[in-house]
PDB file of C-alpha atoms in Angstrom:
ATOM      1  CA  UNK A   1     -35.978  -0.927 -74.146  1.00 46.00           C
ATOM      2  CA  UNK A   2     -34.744  -3.968 -72.292  1.00 49.00           C
ATOM      3  CA  UNK A   3     -33.040  -3.740 -68.828  1.00 50.00           C
ATOM      4  CA  UNK A   4     -30.728  -6.406 -67.596  1.00 52.00           C
ATOM      5  CA  UNK A   5     -31.219  -7.461 -63.961  1.00 51.00           C
ATOM      6  CA  UNK A   6     -28.214  -8.978 -62.285  1.00 51.00           C
ATOM      7  CA  UNK A   7     -29.054 -12.025 -60.210  1.00 52.00           C
ATOM      8  CA  UNK A   8     -28.404 -11.704 -56.449  1.00 50.00           C
ATOM      9  CA  UNK A   9     -25.963 -14.602 -56.539  1.00 48.00           C
ATOM     10  CA  UNK A  10     -23.880 -12.813 -59.167  1.00 47.00           C
ATOM     11  CA  UNK A  11     -23.846  -9.634 -57.096  1.00 48.00           C
ATOM     12  CA  UNK A  12     -22.738 -11.621 -54.083  1.00 47.00           C
ATOM     13  CA  UNK A  13     -19.983 -13.272 -56.064  1.00 47.00           C
ATOM     14  CA  UNK A  14     -18.877  -9.919 -57.440  1.00 48.00           C
ATOM     15  CA  UNK A  15     -18.816  -8.276 -53.949  1.00 49.00           C
ATOM     16  CA  UNK A  16     -17.008 -11.127 -52.254  1.00 47.00           C
ATOM     17  CA  UNK A  17     -13.458 -10.177 -53.319  1.00 51.00           C
ATOM     18  CA  UNK A  18     -13.585  -6.634 -51.849  1.00 51.00           C
ATOM     19  CA  UNK A  19     -14.918  -8.103 -48.594  1.00 48.00           C
ATOM     20  CA  UNK A  20     -12.084 -10.568 -48.511  1.00 48.00           C
ATOM     21  CA  UNK A  21      -9.641  -7.738 -49.144  1.00 49.00           C
ATOM     22  CA  UNK A  22     -11.022  -5.779 -46.212  1.00 51.00           C
ATOM     23  CA  UNK A  23     -10.969  -8.692 -43.736  1.00 60.00           C
ATOM     24  CA  UNK A  24      -7.257  -8.247 -42.808  1.00 60.00           C
ATOM     25  CA  UNK A  25      -7.929  -4.576 -42.113  1.00 63.00           C
ATOM     26  CA  UNK A  26     -10.855  -5.447 -39.896  1.00 64.00           C
ATOM     27  CA  UNK A  27      -8.708  -8.002 -38.132  1.00 61.00           C
ATOM     28  CA  UNK A  28      -5.872  -5.533 -37.587  1.00 62.00           C
ATOM     29  CA  UNK A  29      -8.334  -2.909 -36.358  1.00 66.00           C
ATOM     30  CA  UNK A  30      -9.799  -5.379 -33.893  1.00 65.00           C
ATOM     31  CA  UNK A  31      -6.333  -6.281 -32.635  1.00 61.00           C
ATOM     32  CA  UNK A  32      -5.510  -2.597 -32.304  1.00 68.00           C
ATOM     33  CA  UNK A  33      -8.621  -1.998 -30.230  1.00 72.00           C
ATOM     34  CA  UNK A  34      -7.842  -4.963 -28.004  1.00 73.00           C
ATOM     35  CA  UNK A  35      -4.189  -4.038 -27.549  1.00 73.00           C
ATOM     36  CA  UNK A  36      -4.749  -0.331 -26.901  1.00 78.00           C
ATOM     37  CA  UNK A  37      -5.841  -0.757 -23.240  1.00 79.00           C
ATOM     38  CA  UNK A  38      -2.773  -2.858 -22.488  1.00 81.00           C
ATOM     39  CA  UNK A  39      -0.585  -0.299 -24.225  1.00 83.00           C
ATOM     40  CA  UNK A  40      -2.053   2.454 -22.045  1.00 84.00           C
ATOM     41  CA  UNK A  41      -1.374   0.359 -18.937  1.00 85.00           C
ATOM     42  CA  UNK A  42       2.321  -0.055 -19.746  1.00 88.00           C
ATOM     43  CA  UNK A  43       3.480   3.224 -18.059  1.00 88.00           C
ATOM     44  CA  UNK A  44       1.650   2.338 -14.838  1.00 86.00           C
ATOM     45  CA  UNK A  45       3.010  -1.211 -14.903  1.00 86.00           C
ATOM     46  CA  UNK A  46       6.533   0.097 -15.500  1.00 88.00           C
ATOM     47  CA  UNK A  47       6.271   2.507 -12.554  1.00 87.00           C
ATOM     48  CA  UNK A  48       4.823  -0.237 -10.355  1.00 83.00           C
ATOM     49  CA  UNK A  49       7.734  -2.472 -11.300  1.00 84.00           C
ATOM     50  CA  UNK A  50      10.253   0.284 -10.628  1.00 85.00           C
ATOM     51  CA  UNK A  51       8.806   1.617  -7.372  1.00 84.00           C
ATOM     52  CA  UNK A  52       7.542  -1.555  -5.659  1.00 82.00           C
ATOM     53  CA  UNK A  53       8.646  -4.825  -7.194  1.00 86.00           C
ATOM     54  CA  UNK A  54      12.314  -4.018  -7.817  1.00 86.00           C
ATOM     55  CA  UNK A  55      12.950  -2.688  -4.261  1.00 85.00           C
ATOM     56  CA  UNK A  56      11.071  -5.700  -2.878  1.00 88.00           C
ATOM     57  CA  UNK A  57      13.314  -8.121  -4.726  1.00 89.00           C
ATOM     58  CA  UNK A  58      16.413  -6.173  -3.653  1.00 86.00           C
ATOM     59  CA  UNK A  59      15.224  -6.197  -0.030  1.00 87.00           C
ATOM     60  CA  UNK A  60      14.683  -9.958  -0.109  1.00 90.00           C
ATOM     61  CA  UNK A  61      18.178 -10.418  -1.546  1.00 89.00           C
ATOM     62  CA  UNK A  62      19.648  -8.177   1.168  1.00 88.00           C
ATOM     63  CA  UNK A  63      18.030 -10.303   3.881  1.00 89.00           C
ATOM     64  CA  UNK A  64      20.297 -13.193   2.915  1.00 90.00           C
ATOM     65  CA  UNK A  65      23.501 -11.139   3.146  1.00 87.00           C
ATOM     66  CA  UNK A  66      25.716 -10.043   6.010  1.00 86.00           C
ATOM     67  CA  UNK A  67      25.074  -6.388   5.359  1.00 83.00           C
ATOM     68  CA  UNK A  68      26.532  -4.087   8.010  1.00 81.00           C
ATOM     69  CA  UNK A  69      28.193  -0.683   8.078  1.00 79.00           C
ATOM     70  CA  UNK A  70      31.393  -2.294   6.814  1.00 80.00           C
ATOM     71  CA  UNK A  71      29.841  -3.926   3.745  1.00 79.00           C
ATOM     72  CA  UNK A  72      26.942  -1.586   2.878  1.00 76.00           C
ATOM     73  CA  UNK A  73      29.035   0.472   0.463  1.00 78.00           C
ATOM     74  CA  UNK A  74      29.286  -2.502  -1.893  1.00 78.00           C
ATOM     75  CA  UNK A  75      26.235  -4.455  -0.822  1.00 72.00           C
ATOM     76  CA  UNK A  76      26.152  -6.645  -3.922  1.00 74.00           C
ATOM     77  CA  UNK A  77      29.482  -8.230  -2.893  1.00 79.00           C
ATOM     78  CA  UNK A  78      28.602  -8.544   0.800  1.00 81.00           C
ATOM     79  CA  UNK A  79      29.194 -11.988   2.382  1.00 85.00           C
ATOM     80  CA  UNK A  80      26.373 -14.492   2.065  1.00 86.00           C
ATOM     81  CA  UNK A  81      24.619 -15.071   5.399  1.00 84.00           C
ATOM     82  CA  UNK A  82      21.918 -17.543   4.388  1.00 86.00           C
ATOM     83  CA  UNK A  83      19.134 -17.742   6.941  1.00 90.00           C
ATOM     84  CA  UNK A  84      21.218 -16.361   9.817  1.00 91.00           C
ATOM     85  CA  UNK A  85      19.394 -13.023   9.771  1.00 90.00           C
ATOM     86  CA  UNK A  86      16.033 -14.803   9.970  1.00 92.00           C
ATOM     87  CA  UNK A  87      17.249 -17.059  12.751  1.00 92.00           C
ATOM     88  CA  UNK A  88      18.507 -14.027  14.678  1.00 89.00           C
ATOM     89  CA  UNK A  89      15.158 -12.234  14.255  1.00 90.00           C
ATOM     90  CA  UNK A  90      13.040 -15.127  15.573  1.00 90.00           C
ATOM     91  CA  UNK A  91      15.452 -16.277  18.312  1.00 90.00           C
ATOM     92  CA  UNK A  92      13.429 -15.530  21.441  1.00 89.00           C
ATOM     93  CA  UNK A  93      16.419 -16.289  23.672  1.00 88.00           C
ATOM     94  CA  UNK A  94      18.420 -13.440  22.109  1.00 88.00           C
ATOM     95  CA  UNK A  95      17.800  -9.727  22.796  1.00 89.00           C
ATOM     96  CA  UNK A  96      17.056  -9.045  19.109  1.00 89.00           C
ATOM     97  CA  UNK A  97      14.316 -11.663  18.944  1.00 90.00           C
ATOM     98  CA  UNK A  98      12.820 -10.639  22.281  1.00 92.00           C
ATOM     99  CA  UNK A  99      12.689  -6.980  21.243  1.00 92.00           C
ATOM    100  CA  UNK A 100      11.094  -7.872  17.895  1.00 92.00           C
ATOM    101  CA  UNK A 101       8.468 -10.059  19.592  1.00 93.00           C
ATOM    102  CA  UNK A 102       7.598  -7.318  22.067  1.00 94.00           C
ATOM    103  CA  UNK A 103       7.300  -4.809  19.253  1.00 94.00           C
ATOM    104  CA  UNK A 104       5.105  -7.246  17.312  1.00 95.00           C
ATOM    105  CA  UNK A 105       2.745  -7.730  20.283  1.00 95.00           C
ATOM    106  CA  UNK A 106       2.567  -3.965  20.832  1.00 95.00           C
ATOM    107  CA  UNK A 107       1.774  -3.428  17.160  1.00 95.00           C
ATOM    108  CA  UNK A 108      -0.972  -6.060  17.195  1.00 95.00           C
ATOM    109  CA  UNK A 109      -2.595  -4.522  20.279  1.00 96.00           C
ATOM    110  CA  UNK A 110      -2.298  -1.037  18.835  1.00 96.00           C
ATOM    111  CA  UNK A 111      -3.689  -2.080  15.436  1.00 96.00           C
ATOM    112  CA  UNK A 112      -6.696  -3.948  16.820  1.00 96.00           C
ATOM    113  CA  UNK A 113      -7.609  -1.053  19.139  1.00 96.00           C
ATOM    114  CA  UNK A 114      -7.099   1.626  16.502  1.00 96.00           C
ATOM    115  CA  UNK A 115      -9.013  -0.205  13.756  1.00 96.00           C
ATOM    116  CA  UNK A 116     -11.875  -0.995  16.134  1.00 95.00           C
ATOM    117  CA  UNK A 117     -12.214   2.609  17.282  1.00 96.00           C
ATOM    118  CA  UNK A 118     -11.916   3.963  13.735  1.00 95.00           C
ATOM    119  CA  UNK A 119     -14.634   1.634  12.504  1.00 95.00           C
ATOM    120  CA  UNK A 120     -16.895   2.366  15.494  1.00 95.00           C
ATOM    121  CA  UNK A 121     -16.582   6.150  15.240  1.00 94.00           C
ATOM    122  CA  UNK A 122     -16.864   6.177  11.464  1.00 93.00           C
ATOM    123  CA  UNK A 123     -19.943   3.951  11.420  1.00 92.00           C
ATOM    124  CA  UNK A 124     -21.669   5.872  14.215  1.00 92.00           C
ATOM    125  CA  UNK A 125     -21.036   9.223  12.526  1.00 92.00           C
ATOM    126  CA  UNK A 126     -22.195   7.944   9.123  1.00 91.00           C
ATOM    127  CA  UNK A 127     -25.419   6.524  10.575  1.00 88.00           C
ATOM    128  CA  UNK A 128     -26.163   9.687  12.545  1.00 88.00           C
ATOM    129  CA  UNK A 129     -25.630  11.901   9.499  1.00 87.00           C
ATOM    130  CA  UNK A 130     -27.941   9.897   7.248  1.00 82.00           C
ATOM    131  CA  UNK A 131     -30.995  11.871   8.270  1.00 80.00           C
ATOM    132  CA  UNK A 132     -31.404  15.318   6.740  1.00 80.00           C
ATOM    133  CA  UNK A 133     -31.054  18.286   9.097  1.00 80.00           C
ATOM    134  CA  UNK A 134     -29.715  21.795   8.952  1.00 85.00           C
ATOM    135  CA  UNK A 135     -25.927  21.899   9.017  1.00 83.00           C
ATOM    136  CA  UNK A 136     -25.410  18.286   7.930  1.00 82.00           C
ATOM    137  CA  UNK A 137     -23.174  19.316   5.028  1.00 85.00           C
ATOM    138  CA  UNK A 138     -20.987  21.413   7.320  1.00 89.00           C
ATOM    139  CA  UNK A 139     -20.570  18.515   9.754  1.00 87.00           C
ATOM    140  CA  UNK A 140     -19.648  16.137   6.930  1.00 87.00           C
ATOM    141  CA  UNK A 141     -16.997  18.561   5.722  1.00 88.00           C
ATOM    142  CA  UNK A 142     -15.602  19.037   9.241  1.00 89.00           C
ATOM    143  CA  UNK A 143     -15.441  15.280   9.833  1.00 89.00           C
ATOM    144  CA  UNK A 144     -13.308  14.859   6.706  1.00 88.00           C
ATOM    145  CA  UNK A 145     -10.752  17.507   7.696  1.00 89.00           C
ATOM    146  CA  UNK A 146      -8.361  15.059   9.467  1.00 89.00           C
ATOM    147  CA  UNK A 147      -8.360  12.841   6.375  1.00 87.00           C
ATOM    148  CA  UNK A 148      -7.627  15.785   4.083  1.00 87.00           C
ATOM    149  CA  UNK A 149      -4.774  17.269   6.120  1.00 89.00           C
ATOM    150  CA  UNK A 150      -1.179  16.284   5.276  1.00 89.00           C
ATOM    151  CA  UNK A 151       0.068  13.624   7.667  1.00 89.00           C
ATOM    152  CA  UNK A 152       3.219  15.451   8.690  1.00 90.00           C
ATOM    153  CA  UNK A 153       1.460  18.731   9.423  1.00 91.00           C
ATOM    154  CA  UNK A 154      -1.254  17.010  11.463  1.00 92.00           C
ATOM    155  CA  UNK A 155       1.115  14.826  13.513  1.00 93.00           C
ATOM    156  CA  UNK A 156       3.511  17.711  14.209  1.00 94.00           C
ATOM    157  CA  UNK A 157       0.539  19.696  15.528  1.00 93.00           C
ATOM    158  CA  UNK A 158      -0.387  16.809  17.807  1.00 93.00           C
ATOM    159  CA  UNK A 159       3.230  16.575  18.998  1.00 93.00           C
ATOM    160  CA  UNK A 160       3.065  20.223  20.117  1.00 93.00           C
ATOM    161  CA  UNK A 161      -0.280  19.585  21.814  1.00 93.00           C
ATOM    162  CA  UNK A 162       1.177  16.646  23.773  1.00 93.00           C
ATOM    163  CA  UNK A 163       4.144  18.665  25.124  1.00 91.00           C
ATOM    164  CA  UNK A 164       4.607  18.329  28.867  1.00 87.00           C
ATOM    165  CA  UNK A 165       5.089  21.961  29.887  1.00 85.00           C
ATOM    166  CA  UNK A 166       3.166  24.043  27.375  1.00 87.00           C
ATOM    167  CA  UNK A 167       0.991  21.547  25.488  1.00 87.00           C
ATOM    168  CA  UNK A 168      -2.734  22.113  25.146  1.00 90.00           C
ATOM    169  CA  UNK A 169      -3.625  18.590  26.341  1.00 90.00           C
ATOM    170  CA  UNK A 170      -2.036  19.081  29.766  1.00 89.00           C
ATOM    171  CA  UNK A 171      -3.356  22.643  29.911  1.00 88.00           C
ATOM    172  CA  UNK A 172      -6.939  21.442  29.482  1.00 89.00           C
ATOM    173  CA  UNK A 173      -6.745  18.254  31.532  1.00 87.00           C
ATOM    174  CA  UNK A 174      -4.600  19.458  34.430  1.00 84.00           C
ATOM    175  CA  UNK A 175      -4.846  23.241  34.590  1.00 83.00           C
ATOM    176  CA  UNK A 176      -8.505  23.692  33.672  1.00 85.00           C
ATOM    177  CA  UNK A 177     -10.193  20.386  34.607  1.00 86.00           C
ATOM    178  CA  UNK A 178      -7.899  19.495  37.491  1.00 82.00           C
ATOM    179  CA  UNK A 179      -7.364  15.905  36.373  1.00 84.00           C
ATOM    180  CA  UNK A 180      -4.198  14.444  37.894  1.00 77.00           C
ATOM    181  CA  UNK A 181      -1.788  15.754  40.498  1.00 81.00           C
ATOM    182  CA  UNK A 182       0.688  16.982  37.896  1.00 86.00           C
ATOM    183  CA  UNK A 183       0.946  17.265  34.120  1.00 86.00           C
ATOM    184  CA  UNK A 184       1.457  13.948  32.388  1.00 88.00           C
ATOM    185  CA  UNK A 185       4.276  12.978  30.059  1.00 90.00           C
ATOM    186  CA  UNK A 186       2.561  11.939  26.843  1.00 91.00           C
ATOM    187  CA  UNK A 187       5.509  11.426  24.510  1.00 91.00           C
ATOM    188  CA  UNK A 188       7.559   9.209  26.831  1.00 89.00           C
ATOM    189  CA  UNK A 189       6.717   6.318  29.129  1.00 88.00           C
ATOM    190  CA  UNK A 190       3.533   4.272  29.107  1.00 89.00           C
ATOM    191  CA  UNK A 191       1.350   7.220  28.102  1.00 91.00           C
ATOM    192  CA  UNK A 192       3.060   7.302  24.704  1.00 93.00           C
ATOM    193  CA  UNK A 193       0.948   4.330  23.615  1.00 94.00           C
ATOM    194  CA  UNK A 194      -2.267   6.245  24.299  1.00 94.00           C
ATOM    195  CA  UNK A 195      -0.947   9.391  22.639  1.00 94.00           C
ATOM    196  CA  UNK A 196      -0.090   7.411  19.525  1.00 95.00           C
ATOM    197  CA  UNK A 197      -3.495   5.734  19.617  1.00 95.00           C
ATOM    198  CA  UNK A 198      -5.316   9.066  19.826  1.00 95.00           C
ATOM    199  CA  UNK A 199      -3.436  10.443  16.830  1.00 95.00           C
ATOM    200  CA  UNK A 200      -3.990   7.262  14.816  1.00 95.00           C
ATOM    201  CA  UNK A 201      -7.727   7.182  15.501  1.00 95.00           C
ATOM    202  CA  UNK A 202      -8.112  10.914  14.846  1.00 95.00           C
ATOM    203  CA  UNK A 203      -6.325  10.476  11.526  1.00 93.00           C
ATOM    204  CA  UNK A 204      -8.013   7.227  10.434  1.00 92.00           C
ATOM    205  CA  UNK A 205     -11.665   7.388  11.435  1.00 93.00           C
ATOM    206  CA  UNK A 206     -12.709   9.895   8.698  1.00 93.00           C
ATOM    207  CA  UNK A 207     -11.784   7.284   6.079  1.00 94.00           C
ATOM    208  CA  UNK A 208     -14.115   4.804   7.785  1.00 94.00           C
ATOM    209  CA  UNK A 209     -16.785   7.497   7.954  1.00 94.00           C
ATOM    210  CA  UNK A 210     -16.443   8.260   4.247  1.00 92.00           C
ATOM    211  CA  UNK A 211     -16.531   4.590   3.239  1.00 93.00           C
ATOM    212  CA  UNK A 212     -19.523   3.692   5.396  1.00 92.00           C
ATOM    213  CA  UNK A 213     -21.387   6.812   4.321  1.00 91.00           C
ATOM    214  CA  UNK A 214     -20.939   5.799   0.694  1.00 89.00           C
ATOM    215  CA  UNK A 215     -22.170   2.285   1.478  1.00 89.00           C
ATOM    216  CA  UNK A 216     -25.276   3.617   3.198  1.00 88.00           C
ATOM    217  CA  UNK A 217     -26.381   5.301  -0.009  1.00 86.00           C
ATOM    218  CA  UNK A 218     -27.096   1.880  -1.532  1.00 85.00           C
ATOM    219  CA  UNK A 219     -29.534   0.798   1.201  1.00 84.00           C
ATOM    220  CA  UNK A 220     -33.161   1.444   0.095  1.00 84.00           C
ATOM    221  CA  UNK A 221     -35.192   3.565   2.483  1.00 83.00           C
ATOM    222  CA  UNK A 222     -38.132   1.230   1.940  1.00 83.00           C
ATOM    223  CA  UNK A 223     -36.398  -1.406   4.093  1.00 83.00           C
ATOM    224  CA  UNK A 224     -36.395   0.908   7.104  1.00 81.00           C
ATOM    225  CA  UNK A 225     -40.005   1.918   6.503  1.00 80.00           C
ATOM    226  CA  UNK A 226     -41.110  -1.708   6.265  1.00 86.00           C
ATOM    227  CA  UNK A 227     -39.160  -2.603   9.406  1.00 82.00           C
ATOM    228  CA  UNK A 228     -40.728   0.307  11.280  1.00 83.00           C
ATOM    229  CA  UNK A 229     -44.197  -0.840  10.240  1.00 83.00           C
ATOM    230  CA  UNK A 230     -43.370  -4.310  11.551  1.00 78.00           C
ATOM    231  CA  UNK A 231     -42.469  -2.822  14.932  1.00 80.00           C
ATOM    232  CA  UNK A 232     -38.661  -2.941  14.692  1.00 79.00           C
ATOM    233  CA  UNK A 233     -36.925  -0.313  16.790  1.00 80.00           C
ATOM    234  CA  UNK A 234     -33.871   1.737  15.927  1.00 80.00           C
ATOM    235  CA  UNK A 235     -31.332  -0.772  17.247  1.00 85.00           C
ATOM    236  CA  UNK A 236     -32.970  -3.673  15.413  1.00 85.00           C
ATOM    237  CA  UNK A 237     -32.977  -1.674  12.193  1.00 83.00           C
ATOM    238  CA  UNK A 238     -29.281  -0.881  12.620  1.00 82.00           C
ATOM    239  CA  UNK A 239     -28.427  -4.484  13.403  1.00 83.00           C
ATOM    240  CA  UNK A 240     -30.549  -6.322  10.847  1.00 81.00           C
ATOM    241  CA  UNK A 241     -30.623  -3.778   8.015  1.00 84.00           C
ATOM    242  CA  UNK A 242     -27.728  -1.323   8.278  1.00 84.00           C
ATOM    243  CA  UNK A 243     -24.943  -3.631   9.484  1.00 85.00           C
ATOM    244  CA  UNK A 244     -26.188  -6.563   7.416  1.00 85.00           C
ATOM    245  CA  UNK A 245     -26.243  -4.475   4.243  1.00 86.00           C
ATOM    246  CA  UNK A 246     -22.843  -2.968   5.020  1.00 87.00           C
ATOM    247  CA  UNK A 247     -21.138  -6.342   5.508  1.00 89.00           C
ATOM    248  CA  UNK A 248     -19.304  -6.340   2.131  1.00 89.00           C
ATOM    249  CA  UNK A 249     -18.219  -2.727   2.666  1.00 91.00           C
ATOM    250  CA  UNK A 250     -17.033  -3.418   6.214  1.00 91.00           C
ATOM    251  CA  UNK A 251     -15.039  -6.458   5.111  1.00 92.00           C
ATOM    252  CA  UNK A 252     -12.969  -4.363   2.730  1.00 92.00           C
ATOM    253  CA  UNK A 253     -12.817  -1.404   5.125  1.00 94.00           C
ATOM    254  CA  UNK A 254     -11.471  -3.433   8.050  1.00 94.00           C
ATOM    255  CA  UNK A 255      -8.815  -5.073   5.879  1.00 94.00           C
ATOM    256  CA  UNK A 256      -7.616  -1.752   4.451  1.00 94.00           C
ATOM    257  CA  UNK A 257      -7.533  -0.114   7.900  1.00 95.00           C
ATOM    258  CA  UNK A 258      -5.629  -3.095   9.300  1.00 95.00           C
ATOM    259  CA  UNK A 259      -2.954  -2.971   6.611  1.00 94.00           C
ATOM    260  CA  UNK A 260      -2.579   0.805   6.831  1.00 93.00           C
ATOM    261  CA  UNK A 261      -2.346   0.840  10.617  1.00 94.00           C
ATOM    262  CA  UNK A 262      -0.049  -2.151  10.968  1.00 95.00           C
ATOM    263  CA  UNK A 263       2.379  -0.689   8.414  1.00 91.00           C
ATOM    264  CA  UNK A 264       2.115   2.909   9.619  1.00 91.00           C
ATOM    265  CA  UNK A 265       5.560   4.468   9.874  1.00 92.00           C
ATOM    266  CA  UNK A 266       4.929   8.187   9.412  1.00 92.00           C
ATOM    267  CA  UNK A 267       2.795   8.701  12.520  1.00 93.00           C
ATOM    268  CA  UNK A 268       5.172   7.259  15.166  1.00 93.00           C
ATOM    269  CA  UNK A 269       8.248   8.629  13.377  1.00 93.00           C
ATOM    270  CA  UNK A 270       6.951  12.206  13.293  1.00 92.00           C
ATOM    271  CA  UNK A 271       5.421  11.995  16.772  1.00 92.00           C
ATOM    272  CA  UNK A 272       8.401  10.475  18.623  1.00 91.00           C
ATOM    273  CA  UNK A 273      11.365  10.881  16.312  1.00 85.00           C
ATOM    274  CA  UNK A 274      13.881   8.198  15.434  1.00 81.00           C
ATOM    275  CA  UNK A 275      13.681   6.475  18.835  1.00 82.00           C
ATOM    276  CA  UNK A 276      10.139   5.635  19.945  1.00 86.00           C
ATOM    277  CA  UNK A 277       9.364   4.860  23.597  1.00 89.00           C
ATOM    278  CA  UNK A 278       9.159   1.201  24.485  1.00 90.00           C
ATOM    279  CA  UNK A 279       5.395   1.374  25.026  1.00 91.00           C
ATOM    280  CA  UNK A 280       4.860   2.742  21.494  1.00 91.00           C
ATOM    281  CA  UNK A 281       7.546   0.758  19.668  1.00 92.00           C
ATOM    282  CA  UNK A 282       5.611  -0.225  16.546  1.00 93.00           C
ATOM    283  CA  UNK A 283       7.205  -2.820  14.318  1.00 94.00           C
ATOM    284  CA  UNK A 284       7.652  -0.476  11.348  1.00 92.00           C
ATOM    285  CA  UNK A 285       9.699   1.954  13.444  1.00 92.00           C
ATOM    286  CA  UNK A 286      11.461  -0.948  15.158  1.00 92.00           C
ATOM    287  CA  UNK A 287      12.668  -2.263  11.795  1.00 92.00           C
ATOM    288  CA  UNK A 288      13.850   1.215  10.877  1.00 91.00           C
ATOM    289  CA  UNK A 289      15.830   1.473  14.124  1.00 89.00           C
ATOM    290  CA  UNK A 290      17.288  -2.009  13.642  1.00 86.00           C
ATOM    291  CA  UNK A 291      18.451  -1.067  10.158  1.00 87.00           C
ATOM    292  CA  UNK A 292      19.568   2.562  10.302  1.00 84.00           C
ATOM    293  CA  UNK A 293      20.690   2.918  13.927  1.00 83.00           C
ATOM    294  CA  UNK A 294      22.528  -0.364  14.418  1.00 82.00           C
ATOM    295  CA  UNK A 295      23.567  -0.485  10.736  1.00 84.00           C
ATOM    296  CA  UNK A 296      22.489  -4.105  10.447  1.00 86.00           C
ATOM    297  CA  UNK A 297      20.637  -3.884   7.163  1.00 88.00           C
ATOM    298  CA  UNK A 298      20.632  -7.642   6.667  1.00 89.00           C
ATOM    299  CA  UNK A 299      18.685  -8.241   9.876  1.00 89.00           C
ATOM    300  CA  UNK A 300      16.394  -5.299   9.125  1.00 90.00           C
ATOM    301  CA  UNK A 301      15.644  -6.710   5.678  1.00 91.00           C
ATOM    302  CA  UNK A 302      14.895 -10.111   7.200  1.00 92.00           C
ATOM    303  CA  UNK A 303      12.452  -8.489   9.641  1.00 93.00           C
ATOM    304  CA  UNK A 304      10.770  -6.697   6.735  1.00 93.00           C
ATOM    305  CA  UNK A 305      10.369  -9.958   4.828  1.00 93.00           C
ATOM    306  CA  UNK A 306       8.900 -11.635   7.927  1.00 93.00           C
ATOM    307  CA  UNK A 307       6.478  -8.729   8.275  1.00 93.00           C
ATOM    308  CA  UNK A 308       5.474  -9.093   4.622  1.00 92.00           C
ATOM    309  CA  UNK A 309       4.861 -12.827   5.056  1.00 94.00           C
ATOM    310  CA  UNK A 310       2.766 -12.196   8.172  1.00 94.00           C
ATOM    311  CA  UNK A 311       0.598  -9.615   6.413  1.00 94.00           C
ATOM    312  CA  UNK A 312       0.147 -11.899   3.412  1.00 93.00           C
ATOM    313  CA  UNK A 313      -0.898 -14.733   5.726  1.00 95.00           C
ATOM    314  CA  UNK A 314      -3.363 -12.575   7.651  1.00 94.00           C
ATOM    315  CA  UNK A 315      -4.816 -11.152   4.439  1.00 93.00           C
ATOM    316  CA  UNK A 316      -5.230 -14.617   2.897  1.00 93.00           C
ATOM    317  CA  UNK A 317      -6.902 -16.056   5.995  1.00 93.00           C
ATOM    318  CA  UNK A 318      -9.156 -13.014   6.319  1.00 92.00           C
ATOM    319  CA  UNK A 319     -10.252 -13.196   2.685  1.00 90.00           C
ATOM    320  CA  UNK A 320     -10.844 -16.925   3.008  1.00 90.00           C
ATOM    321  CA  UNK A 321     -13.003 -16.534   6.112  1.00 88.00           C
ATOM    322  CA  UNK A 322     -14.980 -13.588   4.761  1.00 84.00           C
ATOM    323  CA  UNK A 323     -15.435 -15.337   1.406  1.00 80.00           C
ATOM    324  CA  UNK A 324     -16.880 -18.403   3.091  1.00 76.00           C
ATOM    325  CA  UNK A 325     -19.135 -16.218   5.221  1.00 65.00           C
ATOM    326  CA  UNK A 326     -20.401 -14.419   2.128  1.00 65.00           C
ATOM    327  CA  UNK A 327     -21.135 -17.707   0.372  1.00 64.00           C
ATOM    328  CA  UNK A 328     -22.937 -19.010   3.460  1.00 61.00           C
ATOM    329  CA  UNK A 329     -24.994 -15.817   3.618  1.00 58.00           C
ATOM    330  CA  UNK A 330     -25.903 -16.053  -0.061  1.00 59.00           C
ATOM    331  CA  UNK A 331     -26.856 -19.685   0.332  1.00 55.00           C
TER     332      UNK A 331
END
């Protein structure tokens, strides 16, 4: 009995056509796999376009129109103002420009102080809670309570605490501790700046604590043990190991805190209402007042665009400086 053995070349030739027939399917399957992630991203991109980009474009268009209470009903046909709204906003000889500049300076001072205190308290708490001890989990949970509470509920509670006659702050400071000749006004006058700062720091420092605590998990304990064997004290370990290792985390943290604090509208609006005191006139609330109280939506839109350009400039410069510092450190 004789068996016929098919040469390998013949088998290859015979199997080639089915392979060629399947190649378009493989190609279509590969394209489907590549396109599926983009297809899944389409709903998020559509919502982003609808919620952020479209209102931004409309706001920029409104800044070039003479949009007042007489023309707001049909804002698309409002008279064209050109750059008059921008010129009015930056004219330091006019009351509008002077008020905007004062609000801008107040916001910068408030933001720098708030971000610095949030970072300092968050970093200190995260470092102190790195060591294991009884009750550490409870303290971590308590520290995150301000971050977990709804903003409106928390700020309304603080507004009641800062009341002049029956607020808890004056009750503790004046009635129990005897600080000051009389109860202070916290929601009006110069003290409103410090009241707003206290609420902002109380609300923002848990985020810094959470971020720094997560960054500390990536620092090997062997570095601290080696530094201790070399005679480095606690402060040297914090400076040369902890802060040095947390530099990338702190760069992102400071930028996020800056943007959140500079743009914060909910906290001053809930704490003071529609009209904030002059000492706590943050630029976000100032733009709101310029738009919805004076009904000059064109000027308010121009101020919003100027604020956007300022934040973009600060963010770009910050990223450029920190990027160069990171490259220098790596080199």
